[in-house]
XYZ file of N, CA, C and O in Angstrom:
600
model
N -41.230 3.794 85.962
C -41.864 3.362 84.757
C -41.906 4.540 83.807
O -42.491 5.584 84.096
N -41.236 4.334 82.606
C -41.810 5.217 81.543
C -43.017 5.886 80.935
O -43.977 5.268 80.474
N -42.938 6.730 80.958
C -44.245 7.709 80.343
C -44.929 7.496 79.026
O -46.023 7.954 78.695
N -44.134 6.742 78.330
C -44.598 6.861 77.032
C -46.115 5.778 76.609
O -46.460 4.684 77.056
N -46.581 6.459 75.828
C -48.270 5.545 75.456
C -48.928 6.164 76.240
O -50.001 5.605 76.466
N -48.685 7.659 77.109
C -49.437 8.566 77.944
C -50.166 9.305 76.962
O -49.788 9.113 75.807
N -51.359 10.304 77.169
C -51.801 11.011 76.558
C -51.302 12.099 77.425
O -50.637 11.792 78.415
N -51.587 13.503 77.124
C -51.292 14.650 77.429
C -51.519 14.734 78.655
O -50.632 14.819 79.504
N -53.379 14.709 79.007
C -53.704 14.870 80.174
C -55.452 14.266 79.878
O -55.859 13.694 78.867
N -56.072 14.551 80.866
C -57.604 13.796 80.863
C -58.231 15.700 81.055
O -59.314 15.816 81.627
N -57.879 16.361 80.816
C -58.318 17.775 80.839
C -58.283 18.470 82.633
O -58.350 19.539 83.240
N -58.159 17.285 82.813
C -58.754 18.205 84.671
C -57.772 18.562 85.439
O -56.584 18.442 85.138
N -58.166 18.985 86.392
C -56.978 19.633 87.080
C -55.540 19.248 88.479
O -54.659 19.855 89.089
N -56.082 17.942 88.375
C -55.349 16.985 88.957
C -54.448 16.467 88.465
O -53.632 15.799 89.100
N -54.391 16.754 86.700
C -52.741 16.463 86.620
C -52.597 14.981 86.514
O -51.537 14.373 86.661
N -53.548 14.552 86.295
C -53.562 12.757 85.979
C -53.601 12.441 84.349
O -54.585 12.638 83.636
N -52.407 11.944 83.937
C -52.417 11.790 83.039
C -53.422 10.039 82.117
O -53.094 8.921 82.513
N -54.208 10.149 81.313
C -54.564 8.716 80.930
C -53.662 8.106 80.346
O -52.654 8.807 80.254
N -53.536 6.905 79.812
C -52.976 5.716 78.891
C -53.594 6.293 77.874
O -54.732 6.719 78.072
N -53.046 6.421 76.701
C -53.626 6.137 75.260
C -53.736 4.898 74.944
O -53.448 3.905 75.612
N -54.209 4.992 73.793
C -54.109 3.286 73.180
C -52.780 2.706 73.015
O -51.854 3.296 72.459
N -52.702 1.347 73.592
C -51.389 0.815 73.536
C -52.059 -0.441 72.846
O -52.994 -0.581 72.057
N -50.795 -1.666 73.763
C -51.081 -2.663 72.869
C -51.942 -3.380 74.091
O -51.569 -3.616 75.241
N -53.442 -3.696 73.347
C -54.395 -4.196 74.127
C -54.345 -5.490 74.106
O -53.775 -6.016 73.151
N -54.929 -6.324 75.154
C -54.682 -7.165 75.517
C -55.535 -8.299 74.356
O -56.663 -8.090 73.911
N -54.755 -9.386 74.063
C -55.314 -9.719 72.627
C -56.820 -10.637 73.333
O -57.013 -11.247 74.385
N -57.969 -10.216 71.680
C -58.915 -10.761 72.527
C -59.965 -9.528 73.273
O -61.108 -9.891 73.553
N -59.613 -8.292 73.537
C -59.862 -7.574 74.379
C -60.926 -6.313 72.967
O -60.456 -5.588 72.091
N -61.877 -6.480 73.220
C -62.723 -5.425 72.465
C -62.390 -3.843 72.880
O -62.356 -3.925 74.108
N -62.142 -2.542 72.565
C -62.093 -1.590 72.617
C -63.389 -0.909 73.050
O -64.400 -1.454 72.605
N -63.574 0.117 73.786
C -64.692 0.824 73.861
C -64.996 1.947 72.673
O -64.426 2.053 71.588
N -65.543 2.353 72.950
C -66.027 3.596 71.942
C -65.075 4.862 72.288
O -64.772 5.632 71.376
N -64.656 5.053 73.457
C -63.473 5.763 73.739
C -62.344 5.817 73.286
O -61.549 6.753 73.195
N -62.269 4.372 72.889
C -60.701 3.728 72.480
C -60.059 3.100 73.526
O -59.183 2.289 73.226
N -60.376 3.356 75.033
C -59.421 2.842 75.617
C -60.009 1.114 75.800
O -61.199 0.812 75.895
N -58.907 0.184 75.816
C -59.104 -1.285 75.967
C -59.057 -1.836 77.316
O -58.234 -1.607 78.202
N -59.903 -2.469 77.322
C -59.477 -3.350 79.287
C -58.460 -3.105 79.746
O -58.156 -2.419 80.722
N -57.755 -3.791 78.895
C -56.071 -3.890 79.352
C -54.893 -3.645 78.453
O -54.625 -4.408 77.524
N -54.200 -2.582 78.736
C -53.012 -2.272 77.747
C -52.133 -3.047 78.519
O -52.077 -2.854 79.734
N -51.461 -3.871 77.992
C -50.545 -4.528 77.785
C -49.042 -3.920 77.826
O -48.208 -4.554 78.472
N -48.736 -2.986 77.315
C -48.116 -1.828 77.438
C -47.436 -2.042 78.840
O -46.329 -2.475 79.159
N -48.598 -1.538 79.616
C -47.933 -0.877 81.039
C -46.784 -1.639 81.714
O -45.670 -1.294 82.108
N -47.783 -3.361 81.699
C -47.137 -4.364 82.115
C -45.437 -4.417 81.077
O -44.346 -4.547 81.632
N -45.565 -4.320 79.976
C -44.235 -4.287 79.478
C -42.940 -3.446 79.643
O -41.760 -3.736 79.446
N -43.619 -2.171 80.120
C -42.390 -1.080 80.560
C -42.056 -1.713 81.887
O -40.963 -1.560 82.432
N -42.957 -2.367 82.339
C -42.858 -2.169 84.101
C -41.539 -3.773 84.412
O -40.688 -3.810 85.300
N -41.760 -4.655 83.568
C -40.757 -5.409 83.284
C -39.317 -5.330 82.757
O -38.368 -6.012 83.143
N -39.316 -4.078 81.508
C -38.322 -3.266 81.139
C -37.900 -2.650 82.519
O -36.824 -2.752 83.110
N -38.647 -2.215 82.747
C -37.967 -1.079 84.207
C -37.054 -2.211 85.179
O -35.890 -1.955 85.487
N -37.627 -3.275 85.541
C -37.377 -3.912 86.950
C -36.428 -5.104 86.368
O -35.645 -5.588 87.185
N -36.410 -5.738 84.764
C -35.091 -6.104 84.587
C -35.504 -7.403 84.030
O -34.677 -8.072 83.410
N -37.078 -7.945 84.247
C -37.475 -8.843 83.994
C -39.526 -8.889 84.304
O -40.321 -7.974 84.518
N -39.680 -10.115 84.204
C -41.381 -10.424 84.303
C -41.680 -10.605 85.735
O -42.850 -10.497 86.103
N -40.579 -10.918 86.730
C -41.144 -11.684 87.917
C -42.168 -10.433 88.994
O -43.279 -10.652 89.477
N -41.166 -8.888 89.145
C -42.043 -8.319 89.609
C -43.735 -7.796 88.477
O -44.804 -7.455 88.985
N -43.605 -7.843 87.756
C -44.971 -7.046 87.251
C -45.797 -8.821 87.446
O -46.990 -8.893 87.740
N -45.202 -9.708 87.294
C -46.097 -10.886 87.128
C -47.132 -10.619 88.704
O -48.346 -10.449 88.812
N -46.107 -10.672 89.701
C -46.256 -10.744 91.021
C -47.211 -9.444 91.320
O -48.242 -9.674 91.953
N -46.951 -8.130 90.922
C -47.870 -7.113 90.697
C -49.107 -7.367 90.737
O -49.929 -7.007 91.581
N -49.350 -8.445 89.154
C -50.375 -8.655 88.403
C -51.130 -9.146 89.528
O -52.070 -8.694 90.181
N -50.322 -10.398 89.569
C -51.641 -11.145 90.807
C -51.994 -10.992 91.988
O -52.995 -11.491 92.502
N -51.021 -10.134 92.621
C -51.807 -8.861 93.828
C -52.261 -8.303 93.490
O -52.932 -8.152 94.511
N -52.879 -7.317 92.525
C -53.565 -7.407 91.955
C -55.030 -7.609 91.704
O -55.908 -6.762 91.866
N -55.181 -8.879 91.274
C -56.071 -9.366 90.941
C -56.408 -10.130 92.265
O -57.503 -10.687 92.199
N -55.615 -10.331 93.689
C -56.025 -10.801 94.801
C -56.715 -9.912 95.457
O -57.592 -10.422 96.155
N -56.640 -8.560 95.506
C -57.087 -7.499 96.672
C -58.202 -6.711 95.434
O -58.729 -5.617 95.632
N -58.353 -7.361 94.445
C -59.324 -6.580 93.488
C -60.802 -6.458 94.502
O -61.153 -5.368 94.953
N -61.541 -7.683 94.755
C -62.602 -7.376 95.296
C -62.592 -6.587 96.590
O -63.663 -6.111 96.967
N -61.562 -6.408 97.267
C -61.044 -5.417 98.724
C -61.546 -4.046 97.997
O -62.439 -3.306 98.408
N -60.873 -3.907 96.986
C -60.485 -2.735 96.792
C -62.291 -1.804 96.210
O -62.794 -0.703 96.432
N -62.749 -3.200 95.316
C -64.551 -2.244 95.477
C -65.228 -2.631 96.312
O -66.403 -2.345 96.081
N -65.051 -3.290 97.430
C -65.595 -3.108 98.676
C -65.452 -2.217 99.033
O -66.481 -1.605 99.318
N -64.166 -1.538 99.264
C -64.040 -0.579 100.092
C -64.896 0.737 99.169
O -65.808 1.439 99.606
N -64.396 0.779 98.061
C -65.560 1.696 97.463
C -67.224 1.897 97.501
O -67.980 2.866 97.564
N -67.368 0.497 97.430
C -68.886 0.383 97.550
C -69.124 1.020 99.040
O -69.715 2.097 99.114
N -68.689 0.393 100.176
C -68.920 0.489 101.473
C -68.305 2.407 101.793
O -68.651 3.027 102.799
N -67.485 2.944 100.810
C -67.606 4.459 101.644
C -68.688 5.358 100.642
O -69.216 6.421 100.970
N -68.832 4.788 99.610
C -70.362 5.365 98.790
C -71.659 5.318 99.114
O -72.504 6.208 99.009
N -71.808 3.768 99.681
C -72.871 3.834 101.017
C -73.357 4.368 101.649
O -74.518 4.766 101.743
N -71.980 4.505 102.524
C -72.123 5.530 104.034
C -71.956 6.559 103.679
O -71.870 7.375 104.597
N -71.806 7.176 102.126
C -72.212 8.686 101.885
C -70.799 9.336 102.816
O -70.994 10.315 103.536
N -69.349 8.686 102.726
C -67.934 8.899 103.502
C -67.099 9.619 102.556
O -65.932 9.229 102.530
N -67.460 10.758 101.622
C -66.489 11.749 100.937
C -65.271 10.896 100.744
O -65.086 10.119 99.807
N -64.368 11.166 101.866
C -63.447 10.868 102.719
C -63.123 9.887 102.295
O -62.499 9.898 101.234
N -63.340 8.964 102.784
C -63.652 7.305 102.559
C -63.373 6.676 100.895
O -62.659 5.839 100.345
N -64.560 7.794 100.491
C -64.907 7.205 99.141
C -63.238 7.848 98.310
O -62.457 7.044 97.801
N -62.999 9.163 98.322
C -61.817 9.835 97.666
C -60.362 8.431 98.378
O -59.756 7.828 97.492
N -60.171 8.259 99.145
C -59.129 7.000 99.712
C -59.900 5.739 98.322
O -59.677 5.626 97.116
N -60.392 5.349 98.827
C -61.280 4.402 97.659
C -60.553 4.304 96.268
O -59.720 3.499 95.852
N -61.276 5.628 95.569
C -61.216 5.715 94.549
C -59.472 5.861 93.847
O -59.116 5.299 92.811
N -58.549 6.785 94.751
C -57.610 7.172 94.697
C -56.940 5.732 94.281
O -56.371 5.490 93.216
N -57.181 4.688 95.567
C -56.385 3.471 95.596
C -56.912 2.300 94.500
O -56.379 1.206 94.315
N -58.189 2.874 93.778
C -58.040 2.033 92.803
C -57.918 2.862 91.575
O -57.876 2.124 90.590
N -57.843 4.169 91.255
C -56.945 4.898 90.459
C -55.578 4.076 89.860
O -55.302 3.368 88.890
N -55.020 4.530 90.851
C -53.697 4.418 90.953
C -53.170 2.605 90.336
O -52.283 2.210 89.580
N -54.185 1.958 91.086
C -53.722 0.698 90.685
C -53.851 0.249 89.596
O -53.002 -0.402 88.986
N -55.349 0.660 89.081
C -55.313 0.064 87.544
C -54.374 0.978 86.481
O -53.976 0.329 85.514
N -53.982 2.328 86.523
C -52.930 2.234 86.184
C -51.940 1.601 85.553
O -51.688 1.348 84.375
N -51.261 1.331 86.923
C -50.663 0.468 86.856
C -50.084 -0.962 86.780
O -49.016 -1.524 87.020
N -51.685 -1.366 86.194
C -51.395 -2.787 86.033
C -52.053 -2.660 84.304
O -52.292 -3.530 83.466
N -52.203 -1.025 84.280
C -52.683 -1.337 82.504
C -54.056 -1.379 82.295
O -54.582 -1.651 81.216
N -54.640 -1.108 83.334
C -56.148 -1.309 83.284
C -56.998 0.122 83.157
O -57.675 0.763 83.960
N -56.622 0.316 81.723
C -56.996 1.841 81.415
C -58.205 2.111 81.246
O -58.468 3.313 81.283
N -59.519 1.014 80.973
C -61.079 1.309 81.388
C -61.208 1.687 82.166
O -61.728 2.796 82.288
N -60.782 0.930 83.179
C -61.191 1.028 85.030
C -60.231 2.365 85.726
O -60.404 3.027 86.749
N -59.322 2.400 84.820
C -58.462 3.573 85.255
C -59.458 5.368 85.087
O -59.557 6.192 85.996
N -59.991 5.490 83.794
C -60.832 6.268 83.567
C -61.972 6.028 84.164
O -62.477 6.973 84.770
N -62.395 5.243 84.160
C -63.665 5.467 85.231
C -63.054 5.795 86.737
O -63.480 6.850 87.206
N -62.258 5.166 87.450
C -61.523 5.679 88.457
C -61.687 7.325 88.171
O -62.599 7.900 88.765
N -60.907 8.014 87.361
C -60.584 9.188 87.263
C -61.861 10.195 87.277
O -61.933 11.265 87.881
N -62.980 9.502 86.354
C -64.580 10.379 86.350
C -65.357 9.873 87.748
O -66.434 10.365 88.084
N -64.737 8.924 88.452
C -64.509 9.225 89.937
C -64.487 10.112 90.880
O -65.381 10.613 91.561
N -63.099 10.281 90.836
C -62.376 11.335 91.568
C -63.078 12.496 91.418
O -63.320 13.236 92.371
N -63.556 12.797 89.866
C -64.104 14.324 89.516
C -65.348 14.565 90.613
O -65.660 15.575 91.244
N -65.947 13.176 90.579
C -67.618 12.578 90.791
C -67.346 13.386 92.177
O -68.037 14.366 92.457
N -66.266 12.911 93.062
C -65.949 12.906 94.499
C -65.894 14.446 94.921
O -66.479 15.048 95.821
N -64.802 14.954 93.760
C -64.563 15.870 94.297
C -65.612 17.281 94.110
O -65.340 18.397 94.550
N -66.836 16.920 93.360
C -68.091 17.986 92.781
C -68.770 17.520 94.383
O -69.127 18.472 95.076
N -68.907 16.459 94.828
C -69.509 16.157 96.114
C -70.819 15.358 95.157
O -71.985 15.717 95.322
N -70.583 14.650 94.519
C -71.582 13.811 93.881
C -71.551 12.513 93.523
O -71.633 11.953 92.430
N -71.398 12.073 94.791
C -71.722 10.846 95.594
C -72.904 9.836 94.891
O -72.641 8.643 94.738
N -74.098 10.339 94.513
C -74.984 9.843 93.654
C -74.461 9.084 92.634
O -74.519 7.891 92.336
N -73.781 10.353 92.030
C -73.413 9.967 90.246
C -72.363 8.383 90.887
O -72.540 7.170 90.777
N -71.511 9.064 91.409
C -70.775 7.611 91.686
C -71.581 6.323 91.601
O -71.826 5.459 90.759
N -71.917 6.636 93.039
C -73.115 5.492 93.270
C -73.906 4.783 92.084
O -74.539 3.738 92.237
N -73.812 5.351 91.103
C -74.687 4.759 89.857
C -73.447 4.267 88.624
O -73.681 3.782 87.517
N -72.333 4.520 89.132
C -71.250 3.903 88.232
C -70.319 2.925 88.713
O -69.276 2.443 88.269
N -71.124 2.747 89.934
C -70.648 1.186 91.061
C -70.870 0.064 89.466
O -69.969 -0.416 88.779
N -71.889 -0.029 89.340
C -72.210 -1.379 88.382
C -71.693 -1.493 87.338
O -71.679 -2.595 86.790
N -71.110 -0.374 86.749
C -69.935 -0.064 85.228
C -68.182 -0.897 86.085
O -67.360 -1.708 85.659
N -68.319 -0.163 87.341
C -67.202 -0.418 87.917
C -66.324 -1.738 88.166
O -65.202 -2.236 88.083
N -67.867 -1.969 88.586
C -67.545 -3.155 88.975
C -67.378 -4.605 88.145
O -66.748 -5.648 88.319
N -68.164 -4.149 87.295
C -68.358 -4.749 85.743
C -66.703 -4.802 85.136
O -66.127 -5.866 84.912
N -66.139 -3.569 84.944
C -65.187 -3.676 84.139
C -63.895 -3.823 84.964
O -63.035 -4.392 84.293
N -63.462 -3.481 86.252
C -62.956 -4.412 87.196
C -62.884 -5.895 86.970
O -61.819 -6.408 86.628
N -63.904 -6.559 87.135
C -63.723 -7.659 86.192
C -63.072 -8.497 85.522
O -62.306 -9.453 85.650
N -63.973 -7.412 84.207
C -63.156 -7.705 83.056
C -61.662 -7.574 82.674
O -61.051 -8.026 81.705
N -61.206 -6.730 83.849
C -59.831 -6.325 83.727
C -59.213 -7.706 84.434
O -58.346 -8.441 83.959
N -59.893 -7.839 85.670
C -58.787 -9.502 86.119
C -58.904 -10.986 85.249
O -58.287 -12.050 85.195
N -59.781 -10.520 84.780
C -59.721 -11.350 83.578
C -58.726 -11.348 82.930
O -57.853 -12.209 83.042
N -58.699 -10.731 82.425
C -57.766 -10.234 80.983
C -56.401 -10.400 81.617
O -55.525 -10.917 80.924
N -56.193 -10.120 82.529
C -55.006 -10.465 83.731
C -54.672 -11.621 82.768
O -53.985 -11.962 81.806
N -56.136 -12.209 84.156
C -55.511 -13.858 83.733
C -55.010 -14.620 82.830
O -54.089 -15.436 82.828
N -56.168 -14.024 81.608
C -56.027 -15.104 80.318
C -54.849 -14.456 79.232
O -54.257 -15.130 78.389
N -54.633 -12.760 79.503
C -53.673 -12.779 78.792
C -52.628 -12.683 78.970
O -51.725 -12.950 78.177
N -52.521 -12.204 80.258
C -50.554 -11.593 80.700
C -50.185 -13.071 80.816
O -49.633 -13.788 79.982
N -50.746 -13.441 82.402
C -50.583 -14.369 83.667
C -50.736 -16.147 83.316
O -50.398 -17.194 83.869
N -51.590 -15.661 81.826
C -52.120 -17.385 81.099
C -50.708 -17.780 81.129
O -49.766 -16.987 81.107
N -50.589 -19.550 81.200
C -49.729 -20.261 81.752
C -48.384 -20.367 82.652
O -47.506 -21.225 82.563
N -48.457 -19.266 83.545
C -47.648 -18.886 84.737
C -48.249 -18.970 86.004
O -47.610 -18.665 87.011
């Protein structure tokens, strides 16, 4: 997948680059950050790349099937206070919203990782309900805007 609609970097030292503003998913309010639920974007290179819609469609809705897995598993290693656990967690839903364009949840993912890696488990713990909130809103936006009538 192409790089472009990347920003530089998110400042830290992991080398994770964010989404800038792309094309948000219509319908989709912006935060005060700028970044939108869902860039639209991602999903479009990722179709460019593979030649057509069928894999990113198929993406999408795995996706949006293993979404609640995926903050379970977060919730449940923040819990048990599992570093470990929680960094696997966070990593695997990093990575995914990503790549399905889900650049809210992607940044919070990322002030995650930071959360994880200061050993501040707390702070996390108190951005479960943002998380999970805008998780969400992101399979939403799936639905009604990529995935609507497919």
């Amino acid at each position: 997948m192409s790089s472009s609609g990347s920003s530089t970097s998110d400042g830290g030292a992991n080398g994770v680059c964010l989404p800038g503003p792309g094309a948000a998913a219509q319908d989709e309010p912006e935060q005060a950050d700028g970044l939108p639920i869902l860039d639209l974007t991602v999903l479009r290179e990722l179709e460019e790349d593979m030649g057509g819609s069928g894999v990113a469609r198929a993406f999408a809705k795995d996706y949006i099937g293993i979404w609640e897995k995926r903050l379970a598993y977060l919730q449940h290693s923040i819990a048990e206070n599992d570093p470990e656990l929680a960094m696997d967690a966070v990593l695997s839903l990093k990575n995914s919203a990503f790549m399905v364009g889900g650049s809210r949840l992607a940044s919070l993912a990322v002030e995650s990782e930071r959360l994880i890696r200061a050993a501040d488990l707390p702070a996390v713990r108190r951005l479960l309900p943002v998380i999970a909130e805008t998780g969400a809103q992101t399979v939403a936006a799936l639905k009604r805007s990529y995935l609507r009538g497919h």
